[in-house]
Amino acid sequence: MEVIKDLPEVFEEFAEQRKNSFLTVKELKDKGIPIVGAYCTYFPQEIAMAMGAATVGLCSTSDETIPVAERDLPKNLCPLIKSSYGFAITDKCPFFYFSDVVVGETTCDGKKKMYEYMAEFKDVFLMELPNSQREEGLKLWKSEIIRFKEYLENKFDVEITEDQIRDAIKVNNAGRRSLKRLYEVMKHDPAPIKGQDLFKVLYGSTFKFDRKAIPAEVDALVDKIEKEYAEGIMQEEKPRILVTGCPVGGATEKVIKAIEDNGGIVVTYENCTGAKSIDKLVDEDNPDVYDALARRYLNIGCSVMTPNPNRLELMGRLIDEYQVDGVVEVLLQACHTYSVESKGIRDFVNEKKGIPYISVETDYSQADIGQLNTRIAAFIEML
């Protein structure tokens, strides 16, 4: 008989998923399954999945390894880049240690130079990401996806067929549909669950190696949330917050906690771990699989794109659909693209959507928790 777990238990399981996957990655490696590690939402997972590889997001969200990274990298560099490099060079990230290849991408200047150093001690495949979403950019990105496929074929002595890629697209799309269904439970007012619990599942699911298992697990969770909501189990009515900006996870979850400890509730995440990475599906009907993948991934609205209308389009939709009362933007110190774009985001939120906005600049230390609480409490009180 299947034991039906309580929601808090399920949320904790997802929260522990990253740690639990440390063992799984070794088991996969022992079975001879190739491991492909990556750092970015632009990484076209389906190409690696098509050859039977396991794909995983690499450690980059803790200040634990930053002092070591700063021996090689400047102190005034984005903490995400320093953390990524620190985990790599100290071998403190099992995912990195067991990866046969790490896929980098030329998203920002700091990252692409850091990958040069990383390539001195690890196989790094660097994908040249265009700076814009014009047709010329699309052509370049499609050619980069094909180049990545050919690299994997040569490195692992395999053939990757278009049918295998199509199968991988279907698997990932199914996972995206289920995760989208999950975060859409937050359209309810009042919200059915805490934003922190929603985040545990969104973040935890990125560390599940068995992608085919995601839809069943997440769908069962959504059904349980909806059932309890219908029975009157829900959160109190609170100001509804959208979180945007730099990638959130690990150390920066302190911002989510500060919002929810001070009377708000995060109903939607526009960041990489949230809607940005799940919102759009790969077109399964496009006869050209490389074009389908290139379009889907290049359309992600990250601040490295110029101009970046897709971020505003997604944010505007989320603000309307989730009845958002205020927007909190998370800016990592020295993340130039997001920091510069924050003026455009503030103008859009204040003027076009007519709601309040606040940006909080932070890093991976816990030193600013008091200040974060003070600023966010004042912001939520104003709402």
mmCIF file with all atom_site columns, N, CA, C and O in Angstrom, residues 204-237:
data_model
loop_
_atom_site.group_PDB
_atom_site.id
_atom_site.type_symbol
_atom_site.label_atom_id
_atom_site.label_alt_id
_atom_site.label_comp_id
_atom_site.label_asym_id
_atom_site.label_entity_id
_atom_site.label_seq_id
_atom_site.pdbx_PDB_ins_code
_atom_site.Cartn_x
_atom_site.Cartn_y
_atom_site.Cartn_z
_atom_site.occupancy
_atom_site.B_iso_or_equiv
_atom_site.pdbx_formal_charge
_atom_site.auth_seq_id
_atom_site.auth_comp_id
_atom_site.auth_asym_id
_atom_site.auth_atom_id
_atom_site.pdbx_PDB_model_num
ATOM 1   N N  . GLY A 1 204 ? 14.511  21.827 -5.864  1.00 0.00 ? 204 GLY A N  1
ATOM 2   C CA . GLY A 1 204 ? 14.849  20.420 -5.655  1.00 0.00 ? 204 GLY A CA 1
ATOM 3   C C  . GLY A 1 204 ? 14.683  19.588 -6.911  1.00 0.00 ? 204 GLY A C  1
ATOM 4   O O  . GLY A 1 204 ? 15.482  18.681 -7.187  1.00 0.00 ? 204 GLY A O  1
ATOM 5   N N  . SER A 1 205 ? 13.675  19.896 -7.703  1.00 0.00 ? 205 SER A N  1
ATOM 6   C CA . SER A 1 205 ? 13.407  19.093 -8.905  1.00 0.00 ? 205 SER A CA 1
ATOM 7   C C  . SER A 1 205 ? 14.532  19.210 -9.928  1.00 0.00 ? 205 SER A C  1
ATOM 8   O O  . SER A 1 205 ? 14.711  18.335 -10.765 1.00 0.00 ? 205 SER A O  1
ATOM 9   N N  . THR A 1 206 ? 15.326  20.284 -9.856  1.00 0.00 ? 206 THR A N  1
ATOM 10  C CA . THR A 1 206 ? 16.429  20.438 -10.818 1.00 0.00 ? 206 THR A CA 1
ATOM 11  C C  . THR A 1 206 ? 17.553  19.441 -10.531 1.00 0.00 ? 206 THR A C  1
ATOM 12  O O  . THR A 1 206 ? 18.445  19.267 -11.341 1.00 0.00 ? 206 THR A O  1
ATOM 13  N N  . PHE A 1 207 ? 17.499  18.803 -9.346  1.00 0.00 ? 207 PHE A N  1
ATOM 14  C CA . PHE A 1 207 ? 18.534  17.824 -9.000  1.00 0.00 ? 207 PHE A CA 1
ATOM 15  C C  . PHE A 1 207 ? 18.045  16.383 -9.136  1.00 0.00 ? 207 PHE A C  1
ATOM 16  O O  . PHE A 1 207 ? 18.684  15.456 -8.657  1.00 0.00 ? 207 PHE A O  1
ATOM 17  N N  . LYS A 1 208 ? 16.900  16.203 -9.775  1.00 0.00 ? 208 LYS A N  1
ATOM 18  C CA . LYS A 1 208 ? 16.405  14.845 -10.004 1.00 0.00 ? 208 LYS A CA 1
ATOM 19  C C  . LYS A 1 208 ? 16.979  14.321 -11.319 1.00 0.00 ? 208 LYS A C  1
ATOM 20  O O  . LYS A 1 208 ? 16.754  14.899 -12.374 1.00 0.00 ? 208 LYS A O  1
ATOM 21  N N  . PHE A 1 209 ? 17.716  13.229 -11.227 1.00 0.00 ? 209 PHE A N  1
ATOM 22  C CA . PHE A 1 209 ? 18.341  12.682 -12.437 1.00 0.00 ? 209 PHE A CA 1
ATOM 23  C C  . PHE A 1 209 ? 17.335  11.970 -13.324 1.00 0.00 ? 209 PHE A C  1
ATOM 24  O O  . PHE A 1 209 ? 17.478  11.942 -14.540 1.00 0.00 ? 209 PHE A O  1
ATOM 25  N N  . ASP A 1 210 ? 16.322  11.359 -12.701 1.00 0.00 ? 210 ASP A N  1
ATOM 26  C CA . ASP A 1 210 ? 15.322  10.640 -13.489 1.00 0.00 ? 210 ASP A CA 1
ATOM 27  C C  . ASP A 1 210 ? 14.229  11.621 -13.913 1.00 0.00 ? 210 ASP A C  1
ATOM 28  O O  . ASP A 1 210 ? 13.233  11.810 -13.223 1.00 0.00 ? 210 ASP A O  1
ATOM 29  N N  . ARG A 1 211 ? 14.433  12.265 -15.065 1.00 0.00 ? 211 ARG A N  1
ATOM 30  C CA . ARG A 1 211 ? 13.493  13.299 -15.516 1.00 0.00 ? 211 ARG A CA 1
ATOM 31  C C  . ARG A 1 211 ? 12.099  12.733 -15.782 1.00 0.00 ? 211 ARG A C  1
ATOM 32  O O  . ARG A 1 211 ? 11.102  13.429 -15.652 1.00 0.00 ? 211 ARG A O  1
ATOM 33  N N  . LYS A 1 212 ? 12.057  11.463 -16.167 1.00 0.00 ? 212 LYS A N  1
ATOM 34  C CA . LYS A 1 212 ? 10.743  10.859 -16.470 1.00 0.00 ? 212 LYS A CA 1
ATOM 35  C C  . LYS A 1 212 ? 9.872   10.735 -15.225 1.00 0.00 ? 212 LYS A C  1
ATOM 36  O O  . LYS A 1 212 ? 8.661   10.617 -15.317 1.00 0.00 ? 212 LYS A O  1
ATOM 37  N N  . ALA A 1 213 ? 10.509  10.734 -14.047 1.00 0.00 ? 213 ALA A N  1
ATOM 38  C CA . ALA A 1 213 ? 9.757   10.555 -12.796 1.00 0.00 ? 213 ALA A CA 1
ATOM 39  C C  . ALA A 1 213 ? 9.137   11.865 -12.304 1.00 0.00 ? 213 ALA A C  1
ATOM 40  O O  . ALA A 1 213 ? 8.243   11.851 -11.457 1.00 0.00 ? 213 ALA A O  1
ATOM 41  N N  . ILE A 1 214 ? 9.602   12.996 -12.841 1.00 0.00 ? 214 ILE A N  1
ATOM 42  C CA . ILE A 1 214 ? 9.148   14.299 -12.305 1.00 0.00 ? 214 ILE A CA 1
ATOM 43  C C  . ILE A 1 214 ? 7.628   14.497 -12.444 1.00 0.00 ? 214 ILE A C  1
ATOM 44  O O  . ILE A 1 214 ? 6.965   14.846 -11.467 1.00 0.00 ? 214 ILE A O  1
ATOM 45  N N  . PRO A 1 215 ? 7.031   14.282 -13.652 1.00 0.00 ? 215 PRO A N  1
ATOM 46  C CA . PRO A 1 215 ? 5.600   14.575 -13.775 1.00 0.00 ? 215 PRO A CA 1
ATOM 47  C C  . PRO A 1 215 ? 4.716   13.854 -12.750 1.00 0.00 ? 215 PRO A C  1
ATOM 48  O O  . PRO A 1 215 ? 3.880   14.487 -12.106 1.00 0.00 ? 215 PRO A O  1
ATOM 49  N N  . ALA A 1 216 ? 4.937   12.560 -12.551 1.00 0.00 ? 216 ALA A N  1
ATOM 50  C CA . ALA A 1 216 ? 4.082   11.803 -11.618 1.00 0.00 ? 216 ALA A CA 1
ATOM 51  C C  . ALA A 1 216 ? 4.214   12.340 -10.197 1.00 0.00 ? 216 ALA A C  1
ATOM 52  O O  . ALA A 1 216 ? 3.210   12.551 -9.500  1.00 0.00 ? 216 ALA A O  1
ATOM 53  N N  . GLU A 1 217 ? 5.456   12.599 -9.773  1.00 0.00 ? 217 GLU A N  1
ATOM 54  C CA . GLU A 1 217 ? 5.681   13.101 -8.405  1.00 0.00 ? 217 GLU A CA 1
ATOM 55  C C  . GLU A 1 217 ? 5.050   14.475 -8.206  1.00 0.00 ? 217 GLU A C  1
ATOM 56  O O  . GLU A 1 217 ? 4.388   14.728 -7.202  1.00 0.00 ? 217 GLU A O  1
ATOM 57  N N  . VAL A 1 218 ? 5.290   15.355 -9.171  1.00 0.00 ? 218 VAL A N  1
ATOM 58  C CA . VAL A 1 218 ? 4.804   16.734 -9.030  1.00 0.00 ? 218 VAL A CA 1
ATOM 59  C C  . VAL A 1 218 ? 3.278   16.780 -9.174  1.00 0.00 ? 218 VAL A C  1
ATOM 60  O O  . VAL A 1 218 ? 2.596   17.489 -8.425  1.00 0.00 ? 218 VAL A O  1
ATOM 61  N N  . ASP A 1 219 ? 2.733   16.013 -10.104 1.00 0.00 ? 219 ASP A N  1
ATOM 62  C CA . ASP A 1 219 ? 1.270   15.993 -10.282 1.00 0.00 ? 219 ASP A CA 1
ATOM 63  C C  . ASP A 1 219 ? 0.563   15.506 -9.018  1.00 0.00 ? 219 ASP A C  1
ATOM 64  O O  . ASP A 1 219 ? -0.473  16.045 -8.619  1.00 0.00 ? 219 ASP A O  1
ATOM 65  N N  . ALA A 1 220 ? 1.144   14.483 -8.373  1.00 0.00 ? 220 ALA A N  1
ATOM 66  C CA . ALA A 1 220 ? 0.545   13.964 -7.130  1.00 0.00 ? 220 ALA A CA 1
ATOM 67  C C  . ALA A 1 220 ? 0.566   15.050 -6.048  1.00 0.00 ? 220 ALA A C  1
ATOM 68  O O  . ALA A 1 220 ? -0.403  15.210 -5.288  1.00 0.00 ? 220 ALA A O  1
ATOM 69  N N  . LEU A 1 221 ? 1.655   15.811 -6.024  1.00 0.00 ? 221 LEU A N  1
ATOM 70  C CA . LEU A 1 221 ? 1.775   16.902 -5.048  1.00 0.00 ? 221 LEU A CA 1
ATOM 71  C C  . LEU A 1 221 ? 0.733   17.991 -5.328  1.00 0.00 ? 221 LEU A C  1
ATOM 72  O O  . LEU A 1 221 ? 0.063   18.474 -4.401  1.00 0.00 ? 221 LEU A O  1
ATOM 73  N N  . VAL A 1 222 ? 0.567   18.353 -6.602  1.00 0.00 ? 222 VAL A N  1
ATOM 74  C CA . VAL A 1 222 ? -0.419  19.382 -6.975  1.00 0.00 ? 222 VAL A CA 1
ATOM 75  C C  . VAL A 1 222 ? -1.826  18.931 -6.586  1.00 0.00 ? 222 VAL A C  1
ATOM 76  O O  . VAL A 1 222 ? -2.612  19.706 -6.019  1.00 0.00 ? 222 VAL A O  1
ATOM 77  N N  . ASP A 1 223 ? -2.134  17.665 -6.871  1.00 0.00 ? 223 ASP A N  1
ATOM 78  C CA . ASP A 1 223 ? -3.471  17.138 -6.531  1.00 0.00 ? 223 ASP A CA 1
ATOM 79  C C  . ASP A 1 223 ? -3.723  17.241 -5.029  1.00 0.00 ? 223 ASP A C  1
ATOM 80  O O  . ASP A 1 223 ? -4.820  17.592 -4.596  1.00 0.00 ? 223 ASP A O  1
ATOM 81  N N  . LYS A 1 224 ? -2.697  16.947 -4.247  1.00 0.00 ? 224 LYS A N  1
ATOM 82  C CA . LYS A 1 224 ? -2.832  17.008 -2.789  1.00 0.00 ? 224 LYS A CA 1
ATOM 83  C C  . LYS A 1 224 ? -3.026  18.458 -2.316  1.00 0.00 ? 224 LYS A C  1
ATOM 84  O O  . LYS A 1 224 ? -3.870  18.727 -1.460  1.00 0.00 ? 224 LYS A O  1
ATOM 85  N N  . ILE A 1 225 ? -2.259  19.383 -2.899  1.00 0.00 ? 225 ILE A N  1
ATOM 86  C CA . ILE A 1 225 ? -2.402  20.804 -2.531  1.00 0.00 ? 225 ILE A CA 1
ATOM 87  C C  . ILE A 1 225 ? -3.815  21.292 -2.863  1.00 0.00 ? 225 ILE A C  1
ATOM 88  O O  . ILE A 1 225 ? -4.479  21.950 -2.047  1.00 0.00 ? 225 ILE A O  1
ATOM 89  N N  . GLU A 1 226 ? -4.293  20.959 -4.061  1.00 0.00 ? 226 GLU A N  1
ATOM 90  C CA . GLU A 1 226 ? -5.628  21.399 -4.496  1.00 0.00 ? 226 GLU A CA 1
ATOM 91  C C  . GLU A 1 226 ? -6.726  20.786 -3.613  1.00 0.00 ? 226 GLU A C  1
ATOM 92  O O  . GLU A 1 226 ? -7.702  21.460 -3.263  1.00 0.00 ? 226 GLU A O  1
ATOM 93  N N  . LYS A 1 227 ? -6.542  19.517 -3.237  1.00 0.00 ? 227 LYS A N  1
ATOM 94  C CA . LYS A 1 227 ? -7.540  18.836 -2.391  1.00 0.00 ? 227 LYS A CA 1
ATOM 95  C C  . LYS A 1 227 ? -7.621  19.525 -1.025  1.00 0.00 ? 227 LYS A C  1
ATOM 96  O O  . LYS A 1 227 ? -8.703  19.828 -0.517  1.00 0.00 ? 227 LYS A O  1
ATOM 97  N N  . GLU A 1 228 ? -6.435  19.809 -0.440  1.00 0.00 ? 228 GLU A N  1
ATOM 98  C CA . GLU A 1 228 ? -6.417  20.456 0.876   1.00 0.00 ? 228 GLU A CA 1
ATOM 99  C C  . GLU A 1 228 ? -6.974  21.875 0.795   1.00 0.00 ? 228 GLU A C  1
ATOM 100 O O  . GLU A 1 228 ? -7.644  22.347 1.707   1.00 0.00 ? 228 GLU A O  1
ATOM 101 N N  . TYR A 1 229 ? -6.696  22.535 -0.338  1.00 0.00 ? 229 TYR A N  1
ATOM 102 C CA . TYR A 1 229 ? -7.211  23.905 -0.505  1.00 0.00 ? 229 TYR A CA 1
ATOM 103 C C  . TYR A 1 229 ? -8.739  23.887 -0.533  1.00 0.00 ? 229 TYR A C  1
ATOM 104 O O  . TYR A 1 229 ? -9.400  24.724 0.090   1.00 0.00 ? 229 TYR A O  1
ATOM 105 N N  . ALA A 1 230 ? -9.289  22.908 -1.254  1.00 0.00 ? 230 ALA A N  1
ATOM 106 C CA . ALA A 1 230 ? -10.756 22.773 -1.341  1.00 0.00 ? 230 ALA A CA 1
ATOM 107 C C  . ALA A 1 230 ? -11.365 22.487 0.037   1.00 0.00 ? 230 ALA A C  1
ATOM 108 O O  . ALA A 1 230 ? -12.514 22.843 0.310   1.00 0.00 ? 230 ALA A O  1
ATOM 109 N N  . GLU A 1 231 ? -10.541 21.875 0.912   1.00 0.00 ? 231 GLU A N  1
ATOM 110 C CA . GLU A 1 231 ? -11.022 21.569 2.280   1.00 0.00 ? 231 GLU A CA 1
ATOM 111 C C  . GLU A 1 231 ? -10.790 22.742 3.234   1.00 0.00 ? 231 GLU A C  1
ATOM 112 O O  . GLU A 1 231 ? -11.025 22.637 4.432   1.00 0.00 ? 231 GLU A O  1
ATOM 113 N N  . GLY A 1 232 ? -10.258 23.859 2.685   1.00 0.00 ? 232 GLY A N  1
ATOM 114 C CA . GLY A 1 232 ? -10.076 25.062 3.502   1.00 0.00 ? 232 GLY A CA 1
ATOM 115 C C  . GLY A 1 232 ? -8.711  25.210 4.144   1.00 0.00 ? 232 GLY A C  1
ATOM 116 O O  . GLY A 1 232 ? -8.504  26.072 4.996   1.00 0.00 ? 232 GLY A O  1
ATOM 117 N N  . ILE A 1 233 ? -7.745  24.359 3.737   1.00 0.00 ? 233 ILE A N  1
ATOM 118 C CA . ILE A 1 233 ? -6.384  24.486 4.279   1.00 0.00 ? 233 ILE A CA 1
ATOM 119 C C  . ILE A 1 233 ? -5.595  25.424 3.363   1.00 0.00 ? 233 ILE A C  1
ATOM 120 O O  . ILE A 1 233 ? -5.337  25.105 2.206   1.00 0.00 ? 233 ILE A O  1
ATOM 121 N N  . MET A 1 234 ? -5.249  26.591 3.882   1.00 0.00 ? 234 MET A N  1
ATOM 122 C CA . MET A 1 234 ? -4.574  27.602 3.053   1.00 0.00 ? 234 MET A CA 1
ATOM 123 C C  . MET A 1 234 ? -3.807  28.580 3.934   1.00 0.00 ? 234 MET A C  1
ATOM 124 O O  . MET A 1 234 ? -3.924  28.545 5.160   1.00 0.00 ? 234 MET A O  1
ATOM 125 N N  . GLN A 1 235 ? -3.031  29.440 3.311   1.00 0.00 ? 235 GLN A N  1
ATOM 126 C CA . GLN A 1 235 ? -2.292  30.477 4.032   1.00 0.00 ? 235 GLN A CA 1
ATOM 127 C C  . GLN A 1 235 ? -3.238  31.633 4.382   1.00 0.00 ? 235 GLN A C  1
ATOM 128 O O  . GLN A 1 235 ? -4.312  31.766 3.812   1.00 0.00 ? 235 GLN A O  1
ATOM 129 N N  . GLU A 1 236 ? -2.781  32.466 5.324   1.00 0.00 ? 236 GLU A N  1
ATOM 130 C CA . GLU A 1 236 ? -3.563  33.680 5.618   1.00 0.00 ? 236 GLU A CA 1
ATOM 131 C C  . GLU A 1 236 ? -3.444  34.645 4.438   1.00 0.00 ? 236 GLU A C  1
ATOM 132 O O  . GLU A 1 236 ? -2.511  34.569 3.655   1.00 0.00 ? 236 GLU A O  1
ATOM 133 N N  . GLU A 1 237 ? -4.378  35.554 4.362   1.00 0.00 ? 237 GLU A N  1
ATOM 134 C CA . GLU A 1 237 ? -4.330  36.620 3.339   1.00 0.00 ? 237 GLU A CA 1
ATOM 135 C C  . GLU A 1 237 ? -3.139  37.530 3.661   1.00 0.00 ? 237 GLU A C  1
ATOM 136 O O  . GLU A 1 237 ? -3.056  38.092 4.752   1.00 0.00 ? 237 GLU A O  1
#
